[in-house]
């Protein structure tokens, strides 16, 4: 809430009442949350920001879903498809007047989510806002990259 002007933007936080637990890098997850909230605050001068944090279990495992929804101006499709690539926003692709950032925040978010075996989805409608959903595996013992390295080395040895 310190990132938004409470006179112009309402902020709502909903955390799963059942409680959440997961193995992971606490500092990286904190960075993920801060980046997503900072982006929503930067692009929502008036309106609302809603954050939902929930636990989900399905046949694929246990997940923590972190969703940030804002009522900002939305993201044009040509920019939306480029998000997550470092420096794309100041690389001349969209011009100089669109944003202050370089696109590193979303790239960092993608890395954090990937290291936790998850996905990052961004949905946006011009004039209506943006919803970003980070789904993180809650039942991993080690980072995904380390697990993949072990699998690859076993395959190479066979």
CSV table of C-alpha atoms in Angstrom, one decimal:
chain,number,residue,atom,x,y,z
A,1,UNK,CA,0.0,0.0,0.0
A,2,UNK,CA,2.9,2.6,0.4
A,3,UNK,CA,3.3,2.4,-3.4
A,4,UNK,CA,-0.2,3.9,-4.2
A,5,UNK,CA,-2.0,7.1,-3.4
A,6,UNK,CA,-4.9,6.0,-1.2
A,7,UNK,CA,-6.9,9.1,-2.3
A,8,UNK,CA,-6.8,7.9,-6.0
A,9,UNK,CA,-6.2,4.2,-5.9
A,10,UNK,CA,-7.9,1.6,-3.7
A,11,UNK,CA,-5.7,-1.3,-2.7
A,12,UNK,CA,-7.2,-4.7,-1.7
A,13,UNK,CA,-5.2,-7.7,-0.4
A,14,UNK,CA,-6.7,-11.2,-0.1
A,15,UNK,CA,-4.6,-14.0,1.3
A,16,UNK,CA,-5.9,-17.6,1.4
A,17,UNK,CA,-7.3,-18.0,4.9
A,18,UNK,CA,-6.2,-21.7,5.0
A,19,UNK,CA,-2.6,-20.5,5.2
A,20,UNK,CA,0.2,-21.0,2.7
A,21,UNK,CA,3.5,-22.8,2.8
A,22,UNK,CA,6.1,-23.6,0.2
A,23,UNK,CA,9.8,-24.2,-0.2
A,24,UNK,CA,11.6,-21.5,-2.1
A,25,UNK,CA,13.8,-18.5,-2.1
A,26,UNK,CA,12.1,-16.0,0.2
A,27,UNK,CA,14.1,-13.0,-1.1
A,28,UNK,CA,13.4,-13.9,-4.7
A,29,UNK,CA,9.6,-14.3,-4.0
A,30,UNK,CA,9.7,-10.9,-2.2
A,31,UNK,CA,11.3,-9.4,-5.3
A,32,UNK,CA,8.6,-11.0,-7.4
A,33,UNK,CA,5.9,-9.5,-5.3
A,34,UNK,CA,7.6,-6.1,-5.2
A,35,UNK,CA,8.1,-6.0,-9.0
A,36,UNK,CA,4.5,-6.9,-9.8
A,37,UNK,CA,3.1,-4.4,-7.3
A,38,UNK,CA,5.5,-1.7,-8.4
A,39,UNK,CA,4.4,-2.1,-12.0
A,40,UNK,CA,0.7,-2.0,-11.1
A,41,UNK,CA,1.2,1.1,-9.0
A,42,UNK,CA,3.3,2.8,-11.7
A,43,UNK,CA,0.6,2.3,-14.3
A,44,UNK,CA,-2.5,2.9,-12.1
A,45,UNK,CA,-2.9,6.6,-11.4
A,46,UNK,CA,-6.7,6.2,-10.6
A,47,UNK,CA,-8.7,3.1,-9.9
A,48,UNK,CA,-7.8,0.0,-8.0
A,49,UNK,CA,-5.2,-2.7,-7.4
A,50,UNK,CA,-6.2,-6.1,-6.1
A,51,UNK,CA,-3.8,-8.8,-4.9
A,52,UNK,CA,-4.9,-12.4,-4.4
A,53,UNK,CA,-2.6,-15.0,-2.9
A,54,UNK,CA,-4.1,-18.5,-2.9
A,55,UNK,CA,-3.0,-22.1,-2.5
A,56,UNK,CA,-4.1,-24.6,-5.1
A,57,UNK,CA,-3.6,-28.4,-5.4
A,58,UNK,CA,-4.2,-30.4,-8.5
A,59,UNK,CA,-2.9,-33.5,-10.3
A,60,UNK,CA,0.3,-31.5,-11.2
A,61,UNK,CA,1.1,-30.7,-7.6
A,62,UNK,CA,0.7,-28.0,-5.0
A,63,UNK,CA,0.9,-24.3,-6.1
A,64,UNK,CA,0.9,-20.8,-4.7
A,65,UNK,CA,-0.8,-18.4,-7.0
A,66,UNK,CA,0.0,-14.7,-6.7
A,67,UNK,CA,-2.3,-12.5,-8.8
A,68,UNK,CA,-2.1,-8.7,-9.2
A,69,UNK,CA,-5.0,-7.0,-11.0
A,70,UNK,CA,-5.1,-3.3,-11.8
A,71,UNK,CA,-7.4,-0.9,-13.6
A,72,UNK,CA,-4.7,1.0,-15.3
A,73,UNK,CA,-4.6,1.8,-19.0
A,74,UNK,CA,-3.7,-1.8,-20.1
A,75,UNK,CA,-0.8,-2.9,-22.3
A,76,UNK,CA,-0.9,-2.6,-26.1
A,77,UNK,CA,-0.6,-6.1,-27.7
A,78,UNK,CA,2.7,-5.3,-29.5
A,79,UNK,CA,4.3,-4.5,-26.1
A,80,UNK,CA,2.6,-7.3,-24.2
A,81,UNK,CA,4.1,-9.9,-26.5
A,82,UNK,CA,7.6,-8.5,-25.8
A,83,UNK,CA,7.4,-8.4,-22.0
A,84,UNK,CA,9.8,-10.6,-20.1
A,85,UNK,CA,12.7,-9.9,-22.4
A,86,UNK,CA,15.4,-7.7,-20.7
A,87,UNK,CA,15.7,-4.2,-22.0
A,88,UNK,CA,13.0,-4.6,-24.7
A,89,UNK,CA,11.2,-1.5,-23.4
A,90,UNK,CA,14.1,0.9,-23.9
A,91,UNK,CA,15.5,-0.8,-27.0
A,92,UNK,CA,13.6,1.3,-29.5
A,93,UNK,CA,10.8,-1.2,-30.0
A,94,UNK,CA,8.1,1.0,-28.5
A,95,UNK,CA,9.5,4.5,-28.6
A,96,UNK,CA,10.8,6.7,-25.8
A,97,UNK,CA,7.7,8.1,-24.3
A,98,UNK,CA,5.9,4.9,-23.1
A,99,UNK,CA,7.5,3.9,-19.9
A,100,UNK,CA,10.3,4.7,-17.4
A,101,UNK,CA,11.5,1.1,-17.2
A,102,UNK,CA,13.7,-1.1,-19.2
A,103,UNK,CA,11.6,-4.2,-18.9
A,104,UNK,CA,13.9,-5.8,-16.4
A,105,UNK,CA,11.2,-6.2,-13.7
A,106,UNK,CA,9.1,-8.6,-15.7
A,107,UNK,CA,12.2,-10.5,-16.9
A,108,UNK,CA,13.3,-10.9,-13.2
A,109,UNK,CA,9.8,-12.1,-12.4
A,110,UNK,CA,9.9,-14.7,-15.1
A,111,UNK,CA,13.2,-15.9,-13.7
A,112,UNK,CA,11.9,-16.2,-10.2
A,113,UNK,CA,8.8,-18.0,-11.3
A,114,UNK,CA,10.8,-20.4,-13.5
A,115,UNK,CA,13.2,-21.2,-10.7
A,116,UNK,CA,10.1,-22.2,-8.6
A,117,UNK,CA,8.7,-24.5,-11.4
A,118,UNK,CA,5.9,-22.1,-12.3
A,119,UNK,CA,4.5,-19.9,-14.9
A,120,UNK,CA,3.9,-16.2,-15.3
A,121,UNK,CA,0.8,-15.1,-17.2
A,122,UNK,CA,0.0,-11.5,-18.2
A,123,UNK,CA,-3.5,-10.6,-19.5
A,124,UNK,CA,-4.3,-7.0,-20.5
A,125,UNK,CA,-7.2,-5.1,-22.0
A,126,UNK,CA,-6.6,-1.6,-23.3
A,127,UNK,CA,-8.5,0.9,-21.2
A,128,UNK,CA,-9.5,-1.8,-18.6
A,129,UNK,CA,-6.3,-2.9,-16.9
A,130,UNK,CA,-3.9,-5.8,-16.5
A,131,UNK,CA,-3.8,-9.0,-14.6
A,132,UNK,CA,-0.6,-10.8,-13.8
A,133,UNK,CA,-0.7,-14.3,-12.4
A,134,UNK,CA,2.4,-16.0,-11.0
A,135,UNK,CA,2.0,-19.6,-10.2
A,136,UNK,CA,4.8,-21.1,-8.1
A,137,UNK,CA,5.2,-24.8,-7.2
A,138,UNK,CA,4.7,-25.1,-3.5
A,139,UNK,CA,6.0,-28.7,-3.1
A,140,UNK,CA,9.5,-28.6,-4.5
A,141,UNK,CA,12.5,-29.5,-2.3
A,142,UNK,CA,15.1,-27.8,-4.6
A,143,UNK,CA,15.1,-25.2,-7.4
A,144,UNK,CA,13.9,-26.5,-10.7
A,145,UNK,CA,17.2,-25.9,-12.5
A,146,UNK,CA,19.1,-28.1,-10.0
A,147,UNK,CA,16.5,-30.9,-10.5
A,148,UNK,CA,16.8,-30.6,-14.3
A,149,UNK,CA,20.6,-30.7,-14.1
A,150,UNK,CA,20.5,-34.0,-12.2
A,151,UNK,CA,18.0,-35.5,-14.7
A,152,UNK,CA,20.2,-34.4,-17.6
A,153,UNK,CA,23.4,-35.8,-16.1
A,154,UNK,CA,21.7,-39.2,-15.5
A,155,UNK,CA,20.5,-39.3,-19.1
A,156,UNK,CA,24.0,-38.4,-20.4
A,157,UNK,CA,25.5,-41.3,-18.3
A,158,UNK,CA,23.1,-43.8,-19.8
